[in-house]
PDB file of C-alpha atoms in Angstrom:
ATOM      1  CA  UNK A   1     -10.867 -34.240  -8.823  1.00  0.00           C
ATOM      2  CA  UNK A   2     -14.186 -34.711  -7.997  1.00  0.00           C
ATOM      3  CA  UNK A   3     -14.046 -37.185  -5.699  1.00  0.00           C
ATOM      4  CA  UNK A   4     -11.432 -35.060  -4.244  1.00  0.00           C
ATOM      5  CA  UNK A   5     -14.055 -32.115  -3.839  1.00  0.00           C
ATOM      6  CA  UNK A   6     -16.330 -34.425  -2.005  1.00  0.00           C
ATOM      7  CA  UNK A   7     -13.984 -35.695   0.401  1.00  0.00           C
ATOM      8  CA  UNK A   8     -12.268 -31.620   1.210  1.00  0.00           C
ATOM      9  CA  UNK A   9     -15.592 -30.275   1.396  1.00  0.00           C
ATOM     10  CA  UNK A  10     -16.590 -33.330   4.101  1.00  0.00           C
ATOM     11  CA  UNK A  11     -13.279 -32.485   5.717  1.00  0.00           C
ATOM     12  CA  UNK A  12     -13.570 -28.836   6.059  1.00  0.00           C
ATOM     13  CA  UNK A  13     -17.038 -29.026   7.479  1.00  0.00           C
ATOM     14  CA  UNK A  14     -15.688 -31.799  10.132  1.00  0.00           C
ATOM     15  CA  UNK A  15     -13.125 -29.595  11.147  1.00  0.00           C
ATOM     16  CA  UNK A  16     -14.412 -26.044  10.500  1.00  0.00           C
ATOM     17  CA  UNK A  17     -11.941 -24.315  12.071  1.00  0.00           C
ATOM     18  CA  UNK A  18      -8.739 -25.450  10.299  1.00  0.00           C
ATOM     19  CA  UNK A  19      -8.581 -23.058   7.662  1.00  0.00           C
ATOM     20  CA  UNK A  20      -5.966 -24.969   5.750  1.00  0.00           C
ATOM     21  CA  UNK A  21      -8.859 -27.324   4.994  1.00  0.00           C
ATOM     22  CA  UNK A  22     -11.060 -24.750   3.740  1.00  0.00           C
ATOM     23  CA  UNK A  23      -8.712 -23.455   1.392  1.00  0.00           C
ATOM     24  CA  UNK A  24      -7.834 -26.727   0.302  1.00  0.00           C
ATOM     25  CA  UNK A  25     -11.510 -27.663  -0.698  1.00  0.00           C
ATOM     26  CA  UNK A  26     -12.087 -24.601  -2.449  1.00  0.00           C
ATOM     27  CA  UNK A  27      -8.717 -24.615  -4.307  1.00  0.00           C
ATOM     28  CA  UNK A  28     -10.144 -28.189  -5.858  1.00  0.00           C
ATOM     29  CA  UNK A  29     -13.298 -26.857  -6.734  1.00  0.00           C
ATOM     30  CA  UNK A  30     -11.177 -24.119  -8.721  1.00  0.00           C
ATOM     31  CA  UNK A  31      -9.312 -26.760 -10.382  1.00  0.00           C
ATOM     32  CA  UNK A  32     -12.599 -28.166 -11.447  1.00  0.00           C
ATOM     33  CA  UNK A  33     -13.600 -24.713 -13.072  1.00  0.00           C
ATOM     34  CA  UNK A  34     -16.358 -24.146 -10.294  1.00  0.00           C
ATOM     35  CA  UNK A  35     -15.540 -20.320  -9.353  1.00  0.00           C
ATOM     36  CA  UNK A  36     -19.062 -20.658  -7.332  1.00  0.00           C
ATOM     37  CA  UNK A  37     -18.215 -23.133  -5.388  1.00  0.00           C
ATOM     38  CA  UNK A  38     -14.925 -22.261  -4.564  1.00  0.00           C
ATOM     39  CA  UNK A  39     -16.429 -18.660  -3.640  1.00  0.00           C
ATOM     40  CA  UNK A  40     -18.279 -20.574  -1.362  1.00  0.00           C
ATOM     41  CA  UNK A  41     -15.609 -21.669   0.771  1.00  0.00           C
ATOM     42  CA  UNK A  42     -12.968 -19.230   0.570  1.00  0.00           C
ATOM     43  CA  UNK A  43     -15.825 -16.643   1.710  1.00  0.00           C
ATOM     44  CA  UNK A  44     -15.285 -18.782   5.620  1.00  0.00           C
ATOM     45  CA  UNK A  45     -11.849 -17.882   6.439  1.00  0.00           C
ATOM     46  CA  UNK A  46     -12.421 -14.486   7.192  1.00  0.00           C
ATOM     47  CA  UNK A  47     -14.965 -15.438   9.567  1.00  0.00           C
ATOM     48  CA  UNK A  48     -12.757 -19.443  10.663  1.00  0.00           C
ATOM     49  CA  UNK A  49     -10.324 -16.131  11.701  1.00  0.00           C
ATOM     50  CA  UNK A  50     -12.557 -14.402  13.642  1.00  0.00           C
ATOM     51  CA  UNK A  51     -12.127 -11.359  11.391  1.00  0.00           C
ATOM     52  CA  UNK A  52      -8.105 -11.064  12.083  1.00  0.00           C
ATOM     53  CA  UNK A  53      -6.543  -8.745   9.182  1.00  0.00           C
ATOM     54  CA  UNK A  54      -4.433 -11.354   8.160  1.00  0.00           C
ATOM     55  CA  UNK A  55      -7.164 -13.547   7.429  1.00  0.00           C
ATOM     56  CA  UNK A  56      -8.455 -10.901   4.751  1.00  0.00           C
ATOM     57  CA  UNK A  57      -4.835 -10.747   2.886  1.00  0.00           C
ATOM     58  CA  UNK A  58      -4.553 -14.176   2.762  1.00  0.00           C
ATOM     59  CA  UNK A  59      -7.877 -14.587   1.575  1.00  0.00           C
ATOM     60  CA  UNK A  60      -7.765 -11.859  -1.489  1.00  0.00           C
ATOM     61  CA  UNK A  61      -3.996 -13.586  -2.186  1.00  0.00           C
ATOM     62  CA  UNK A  62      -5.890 -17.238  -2.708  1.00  0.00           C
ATOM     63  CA  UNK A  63      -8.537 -14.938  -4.973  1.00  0.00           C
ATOM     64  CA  UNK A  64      -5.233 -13.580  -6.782  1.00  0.00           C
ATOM     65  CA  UNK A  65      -3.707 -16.633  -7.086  1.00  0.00           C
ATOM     66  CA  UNK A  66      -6.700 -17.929  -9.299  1.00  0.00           C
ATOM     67  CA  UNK A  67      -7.013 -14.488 -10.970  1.00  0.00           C
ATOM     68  CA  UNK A  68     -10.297 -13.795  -9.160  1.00  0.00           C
ATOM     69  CA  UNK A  69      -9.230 -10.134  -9.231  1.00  0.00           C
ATOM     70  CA  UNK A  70     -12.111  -8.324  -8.281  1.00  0.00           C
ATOM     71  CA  UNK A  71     -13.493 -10.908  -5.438  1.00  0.00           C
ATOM     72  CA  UNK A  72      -9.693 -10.187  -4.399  1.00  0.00           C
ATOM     73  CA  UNK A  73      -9.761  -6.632  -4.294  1.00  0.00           C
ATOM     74  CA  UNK A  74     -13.600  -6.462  -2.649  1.00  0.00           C
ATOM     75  CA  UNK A  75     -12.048  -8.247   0.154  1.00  0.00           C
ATOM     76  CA  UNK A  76      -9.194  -6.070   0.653  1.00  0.00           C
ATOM     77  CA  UNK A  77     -12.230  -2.985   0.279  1.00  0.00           C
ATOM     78  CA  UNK A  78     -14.669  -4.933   3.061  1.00  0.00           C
ATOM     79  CA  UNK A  79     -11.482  -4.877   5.381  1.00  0.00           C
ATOM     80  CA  UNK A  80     -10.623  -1.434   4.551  1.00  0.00           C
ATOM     81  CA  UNK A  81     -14.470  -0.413   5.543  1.00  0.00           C
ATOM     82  CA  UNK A  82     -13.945  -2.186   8.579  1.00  0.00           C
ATOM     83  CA  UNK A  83     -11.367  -0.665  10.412  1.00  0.00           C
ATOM     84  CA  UNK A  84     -11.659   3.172   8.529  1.00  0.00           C
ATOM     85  CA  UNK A  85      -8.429   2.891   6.812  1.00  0.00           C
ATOM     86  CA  UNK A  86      -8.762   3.032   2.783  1.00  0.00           C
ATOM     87  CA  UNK A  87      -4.673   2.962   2.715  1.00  0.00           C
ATOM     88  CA  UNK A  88      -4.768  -0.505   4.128  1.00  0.00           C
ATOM     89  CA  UNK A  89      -2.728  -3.126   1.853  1.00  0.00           C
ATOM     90  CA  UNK A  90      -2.489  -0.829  -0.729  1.00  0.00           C
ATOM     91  CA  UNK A  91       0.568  -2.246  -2.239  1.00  0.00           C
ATOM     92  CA  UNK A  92      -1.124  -5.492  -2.947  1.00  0.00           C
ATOM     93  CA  UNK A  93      -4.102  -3.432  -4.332  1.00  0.00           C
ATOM     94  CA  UNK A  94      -2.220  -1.750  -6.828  1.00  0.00           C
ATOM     95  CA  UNK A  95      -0.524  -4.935  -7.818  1.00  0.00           C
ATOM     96  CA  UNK A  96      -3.791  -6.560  -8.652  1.00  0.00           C
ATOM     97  CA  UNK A  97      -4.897  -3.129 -10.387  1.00  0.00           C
ATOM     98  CA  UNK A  98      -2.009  -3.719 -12.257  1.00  0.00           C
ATOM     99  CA  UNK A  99      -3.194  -7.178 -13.243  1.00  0.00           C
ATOM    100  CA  UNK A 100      -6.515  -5.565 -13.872  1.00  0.00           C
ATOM    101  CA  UNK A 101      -4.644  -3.675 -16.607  1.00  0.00           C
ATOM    102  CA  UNK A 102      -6.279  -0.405 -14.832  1.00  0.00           C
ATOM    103  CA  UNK A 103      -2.666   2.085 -14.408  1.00  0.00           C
ATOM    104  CA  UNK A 104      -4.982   4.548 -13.128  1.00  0.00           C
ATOM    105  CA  UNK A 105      -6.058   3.434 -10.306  1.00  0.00           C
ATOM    106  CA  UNK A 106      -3.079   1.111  -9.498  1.00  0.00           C
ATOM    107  CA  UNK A 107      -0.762   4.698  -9.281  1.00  0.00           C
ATOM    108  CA  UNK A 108      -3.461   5.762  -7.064  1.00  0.00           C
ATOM    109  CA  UNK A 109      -3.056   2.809  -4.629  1.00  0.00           C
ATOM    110  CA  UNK A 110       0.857   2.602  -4.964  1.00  0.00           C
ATOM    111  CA  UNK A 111       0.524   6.281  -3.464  1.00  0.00           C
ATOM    112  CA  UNK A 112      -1.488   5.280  -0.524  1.00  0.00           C
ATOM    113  CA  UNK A 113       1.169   2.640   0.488  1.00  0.00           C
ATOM    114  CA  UNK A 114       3.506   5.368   0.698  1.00  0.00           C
ATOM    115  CA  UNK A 115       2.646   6.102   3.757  1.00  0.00           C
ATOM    116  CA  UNK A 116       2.043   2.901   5.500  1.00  0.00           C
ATOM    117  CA  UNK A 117       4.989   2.418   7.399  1.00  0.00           C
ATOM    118  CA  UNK A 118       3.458   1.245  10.190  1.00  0.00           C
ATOM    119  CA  UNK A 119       1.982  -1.834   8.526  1.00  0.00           C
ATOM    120  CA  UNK A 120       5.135  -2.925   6.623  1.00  0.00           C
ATOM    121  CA  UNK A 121       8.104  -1.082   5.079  1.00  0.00           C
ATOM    122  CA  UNK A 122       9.099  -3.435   2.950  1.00  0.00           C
ATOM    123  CA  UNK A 123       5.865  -3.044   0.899  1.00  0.00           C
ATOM    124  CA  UNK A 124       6.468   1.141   1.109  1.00  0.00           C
ATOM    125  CA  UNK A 125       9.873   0.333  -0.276  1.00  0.00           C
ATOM    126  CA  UNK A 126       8.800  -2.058  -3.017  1.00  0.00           C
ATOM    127  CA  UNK A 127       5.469   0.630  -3.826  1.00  0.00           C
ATOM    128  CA  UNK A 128       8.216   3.405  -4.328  1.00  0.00           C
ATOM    129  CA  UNK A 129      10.649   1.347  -6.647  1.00  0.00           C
ATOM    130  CA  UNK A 130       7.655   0.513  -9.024  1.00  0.00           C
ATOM    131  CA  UNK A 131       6.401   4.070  -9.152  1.00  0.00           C
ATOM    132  CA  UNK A 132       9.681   5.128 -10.104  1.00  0.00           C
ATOM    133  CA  UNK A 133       9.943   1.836 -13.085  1.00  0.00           C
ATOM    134  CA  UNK A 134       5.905   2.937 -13.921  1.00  0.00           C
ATOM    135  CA  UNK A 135       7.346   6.930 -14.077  1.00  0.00           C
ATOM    136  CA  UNK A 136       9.189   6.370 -17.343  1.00  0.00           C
ATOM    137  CA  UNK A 137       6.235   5.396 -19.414  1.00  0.00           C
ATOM    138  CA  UNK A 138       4.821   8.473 -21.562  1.00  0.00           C
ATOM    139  CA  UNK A 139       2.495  10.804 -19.041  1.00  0.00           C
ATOM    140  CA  UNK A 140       2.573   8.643 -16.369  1.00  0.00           C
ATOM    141  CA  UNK A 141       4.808  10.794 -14.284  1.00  0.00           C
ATOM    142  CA  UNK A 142       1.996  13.644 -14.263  1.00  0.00           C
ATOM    143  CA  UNK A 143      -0.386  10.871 -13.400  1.00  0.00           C
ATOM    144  CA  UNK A 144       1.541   9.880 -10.450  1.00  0.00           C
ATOM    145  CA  UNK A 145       1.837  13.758  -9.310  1.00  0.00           C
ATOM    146  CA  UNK A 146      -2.241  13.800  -9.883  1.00  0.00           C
ATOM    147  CA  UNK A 147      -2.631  10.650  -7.884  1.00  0.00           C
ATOM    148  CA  UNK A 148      -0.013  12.117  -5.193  1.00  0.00           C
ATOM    149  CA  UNK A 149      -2.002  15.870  -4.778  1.00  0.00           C
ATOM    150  CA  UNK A 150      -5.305  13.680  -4.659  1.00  0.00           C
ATOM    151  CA  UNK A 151      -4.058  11.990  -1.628  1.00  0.00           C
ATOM    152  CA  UNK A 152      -2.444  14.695   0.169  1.00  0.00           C
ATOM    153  CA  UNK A 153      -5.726  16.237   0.382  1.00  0.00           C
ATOM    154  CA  UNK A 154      -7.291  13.647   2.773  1.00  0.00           C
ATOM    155  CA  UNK A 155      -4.055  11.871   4.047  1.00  0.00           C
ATOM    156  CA  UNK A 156      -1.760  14.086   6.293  1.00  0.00           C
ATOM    157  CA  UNK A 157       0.777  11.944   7.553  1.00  0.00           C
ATOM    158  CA  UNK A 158       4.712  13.424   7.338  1.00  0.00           C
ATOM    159  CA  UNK A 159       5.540   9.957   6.488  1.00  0.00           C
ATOM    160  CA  UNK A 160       3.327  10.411   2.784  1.00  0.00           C
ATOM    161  CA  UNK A 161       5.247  13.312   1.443  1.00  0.00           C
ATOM    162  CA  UNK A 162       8.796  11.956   3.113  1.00  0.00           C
ATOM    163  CA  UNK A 163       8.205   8.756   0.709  1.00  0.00           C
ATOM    164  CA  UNK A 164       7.123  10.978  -2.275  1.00  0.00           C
ATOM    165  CA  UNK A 165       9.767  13.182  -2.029  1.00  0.00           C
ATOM    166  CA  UNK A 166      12.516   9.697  -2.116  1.00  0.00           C
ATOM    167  CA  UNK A 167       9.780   8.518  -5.065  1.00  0.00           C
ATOM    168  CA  UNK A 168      10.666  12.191  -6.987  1.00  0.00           C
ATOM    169  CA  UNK A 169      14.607  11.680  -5.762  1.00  0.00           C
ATOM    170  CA  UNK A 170      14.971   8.107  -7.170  1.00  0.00           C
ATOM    171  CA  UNK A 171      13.409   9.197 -10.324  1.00  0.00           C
ATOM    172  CA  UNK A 172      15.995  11.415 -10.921  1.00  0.00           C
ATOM    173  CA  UNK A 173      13.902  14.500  -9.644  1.00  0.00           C
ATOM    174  CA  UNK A 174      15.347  16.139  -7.196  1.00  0.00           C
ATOM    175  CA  UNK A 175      14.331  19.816  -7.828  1.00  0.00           C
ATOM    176  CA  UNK A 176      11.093  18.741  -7.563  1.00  0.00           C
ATOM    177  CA  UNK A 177      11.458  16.819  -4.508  1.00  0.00           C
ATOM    178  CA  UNK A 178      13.579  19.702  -2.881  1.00  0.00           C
ATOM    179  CA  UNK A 179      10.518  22.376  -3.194  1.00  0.00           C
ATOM    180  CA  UNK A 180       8.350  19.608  -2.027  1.00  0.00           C
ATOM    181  CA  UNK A 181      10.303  19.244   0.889  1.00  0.00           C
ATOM    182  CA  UNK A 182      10.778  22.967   1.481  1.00  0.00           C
ATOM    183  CA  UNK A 183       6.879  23.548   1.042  1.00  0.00           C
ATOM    184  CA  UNK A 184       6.454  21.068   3.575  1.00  0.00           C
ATOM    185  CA  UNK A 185       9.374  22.111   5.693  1.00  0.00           C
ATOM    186  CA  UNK A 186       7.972  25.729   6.111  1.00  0.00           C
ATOM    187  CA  UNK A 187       4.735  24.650   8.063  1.00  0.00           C
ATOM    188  CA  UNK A 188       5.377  20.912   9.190  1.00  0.00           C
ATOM    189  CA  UNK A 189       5.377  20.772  13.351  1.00  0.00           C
ATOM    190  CA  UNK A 190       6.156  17.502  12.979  1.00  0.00           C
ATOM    191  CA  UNK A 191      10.158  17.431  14.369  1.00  0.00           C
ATOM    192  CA  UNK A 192      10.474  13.451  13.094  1.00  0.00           C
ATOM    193  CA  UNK A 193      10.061  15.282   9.606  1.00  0.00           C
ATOM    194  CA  UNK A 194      11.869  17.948  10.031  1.00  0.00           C
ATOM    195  CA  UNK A 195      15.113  15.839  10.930  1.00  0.00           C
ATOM    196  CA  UNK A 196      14.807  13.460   7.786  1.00  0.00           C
ATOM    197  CA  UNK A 197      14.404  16.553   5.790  1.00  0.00           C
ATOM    198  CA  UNK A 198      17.157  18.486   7.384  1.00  0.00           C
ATOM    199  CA  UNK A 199      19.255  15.295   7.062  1.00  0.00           C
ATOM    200  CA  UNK A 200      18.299  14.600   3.490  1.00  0.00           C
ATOM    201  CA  UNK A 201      19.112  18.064   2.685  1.00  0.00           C
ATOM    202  CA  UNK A 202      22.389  18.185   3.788  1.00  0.00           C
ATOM    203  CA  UNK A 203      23.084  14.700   2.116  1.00  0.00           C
ATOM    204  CA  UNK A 204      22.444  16.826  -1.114  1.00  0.00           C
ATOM    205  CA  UNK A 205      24.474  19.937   0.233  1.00  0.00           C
ATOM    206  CA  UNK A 206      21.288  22.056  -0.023  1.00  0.00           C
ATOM    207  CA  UNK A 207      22.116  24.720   2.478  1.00  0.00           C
ATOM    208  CA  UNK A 208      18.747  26.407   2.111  1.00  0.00           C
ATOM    209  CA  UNK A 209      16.741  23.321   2.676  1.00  0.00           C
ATOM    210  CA  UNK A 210      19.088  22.777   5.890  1.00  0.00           C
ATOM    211  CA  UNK A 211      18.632  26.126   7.145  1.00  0.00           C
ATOM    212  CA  UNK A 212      14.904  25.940   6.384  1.00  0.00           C
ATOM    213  CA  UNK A 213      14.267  22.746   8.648  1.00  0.00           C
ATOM    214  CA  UNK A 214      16.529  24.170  11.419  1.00  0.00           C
ATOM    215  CA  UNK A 215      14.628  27.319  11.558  1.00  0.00           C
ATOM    216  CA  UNK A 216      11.671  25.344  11.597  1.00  0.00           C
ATOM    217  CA  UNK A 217      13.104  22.816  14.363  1.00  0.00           C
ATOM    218  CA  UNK A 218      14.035  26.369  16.698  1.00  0.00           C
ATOM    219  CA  UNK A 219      10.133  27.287  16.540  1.00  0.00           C
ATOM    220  CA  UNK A 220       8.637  24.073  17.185  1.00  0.00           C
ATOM    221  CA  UNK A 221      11.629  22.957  20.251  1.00  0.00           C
ATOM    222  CA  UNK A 222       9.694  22.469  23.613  1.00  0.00           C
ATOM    223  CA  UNK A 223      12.935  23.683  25.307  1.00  0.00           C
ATOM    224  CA  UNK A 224      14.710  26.507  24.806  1.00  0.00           C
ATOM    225  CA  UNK A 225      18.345  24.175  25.129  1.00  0.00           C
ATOM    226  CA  UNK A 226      16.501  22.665  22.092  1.00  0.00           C
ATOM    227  CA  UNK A 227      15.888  25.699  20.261  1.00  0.00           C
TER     228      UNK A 227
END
């Protein structure tokens, strides 16, 4: 193994800019039990990547893969501060929270991926199927409606309380999710809403929910055909 270390870490400085290399060399000095080292050269493929956002996952998931959990999750935070968005990979973030054994916070970042859509539903669909598996567990429920109020204070997007309101309807919480969705309904101006809510509500025969949204669709219709 050592020898090994000598001859990666030779190879990934004569070709700097194969990653694969770099990973390699660092994974050997992890296998040696030399965190520091390892560190060292894990901390270039961010920068071997010119900064691209995949080069930050992949970096935090070779951290994860050696249970380096917090150098892991400080990389996912540097990225984050990078680009302004604290939502970013959240789904991954809780899963190492989770690891962590910190619930708190990993409800908290399970919330945030809620609403990233845009990045990658797949990780919004797997972030609401373990907050409804995590919702059974004494009191964690409330905790999840904490964490959920929390970020609807600073995070606006339709798409959030959408994915909360499936979260509270997959958990066998409808009711709640219905005067979620009606709260929302009765000042949202976004019409993308407003049709998954209408449509959700007549899926569940809600006729006041339905009427609600189409109300709401009449006053915010650029076009009188619309409205």
């Amino acid at each position: 193994l050592e020898e090994s270390a000598t001859i990666s870490h030779a190879l990934a400085n004569a070709a700097p800019s194969v990653a694969e290399y770099r990973t390699r060399a660092g994974e050997i000095q992890a296998e040696l039990g030399d965190y520091n080292k390892a560190r060292a050269e894990w901390e270039q493929l961010v920068p071997i990547a010119s900064g691209d956002e995949e080069a930050y996952l992949d970096t935090a998931t070779i951290y994860w893969d050696y249970f380096q959990y917090d150098d892991a999750l400080r990389t996912i935070e540097t990225l984050r501060r990078r680009v302004n968005d604290p939502t970013l990979y959240a789904f991954q973030a809780a899963v190492i929270r989770e690891d962590k054994h910190q619930p708190r916070e990993a409800l908290a970042e399970y919330i945030k991926a809620l609403a990233n859509s845009e990045y990658d539903d797949s990780d919004v669909a797997r972030a609401r199927r373990r907050l409804v598996t995590l919702s059974r567990r004494p009191g964690a429920h409330e905790q999840i409606v904490a964490a959920f109020k929390r970020e609807r204070s600073r995070n606006h997007k339709w798409e959030l309380v959408w994915q909360y309101a499936d979260y509270l309807d997959d958990a066998g919480r409808w009711p709640q999710a219905s005067s979620l969705l009606r709260d929302e309904v009765s000042r949202s101006d976004s019409v993308s809403f407003l049709r998954h809510a209408r449509g959700l509500f007549e899926t569940k025969e809600e006729t006041v929910g339905q009427v609600a949204a189409l109300n709401r669709l009449i006053v915010t219709a650029n076009s009188q055909r619309l409205a």
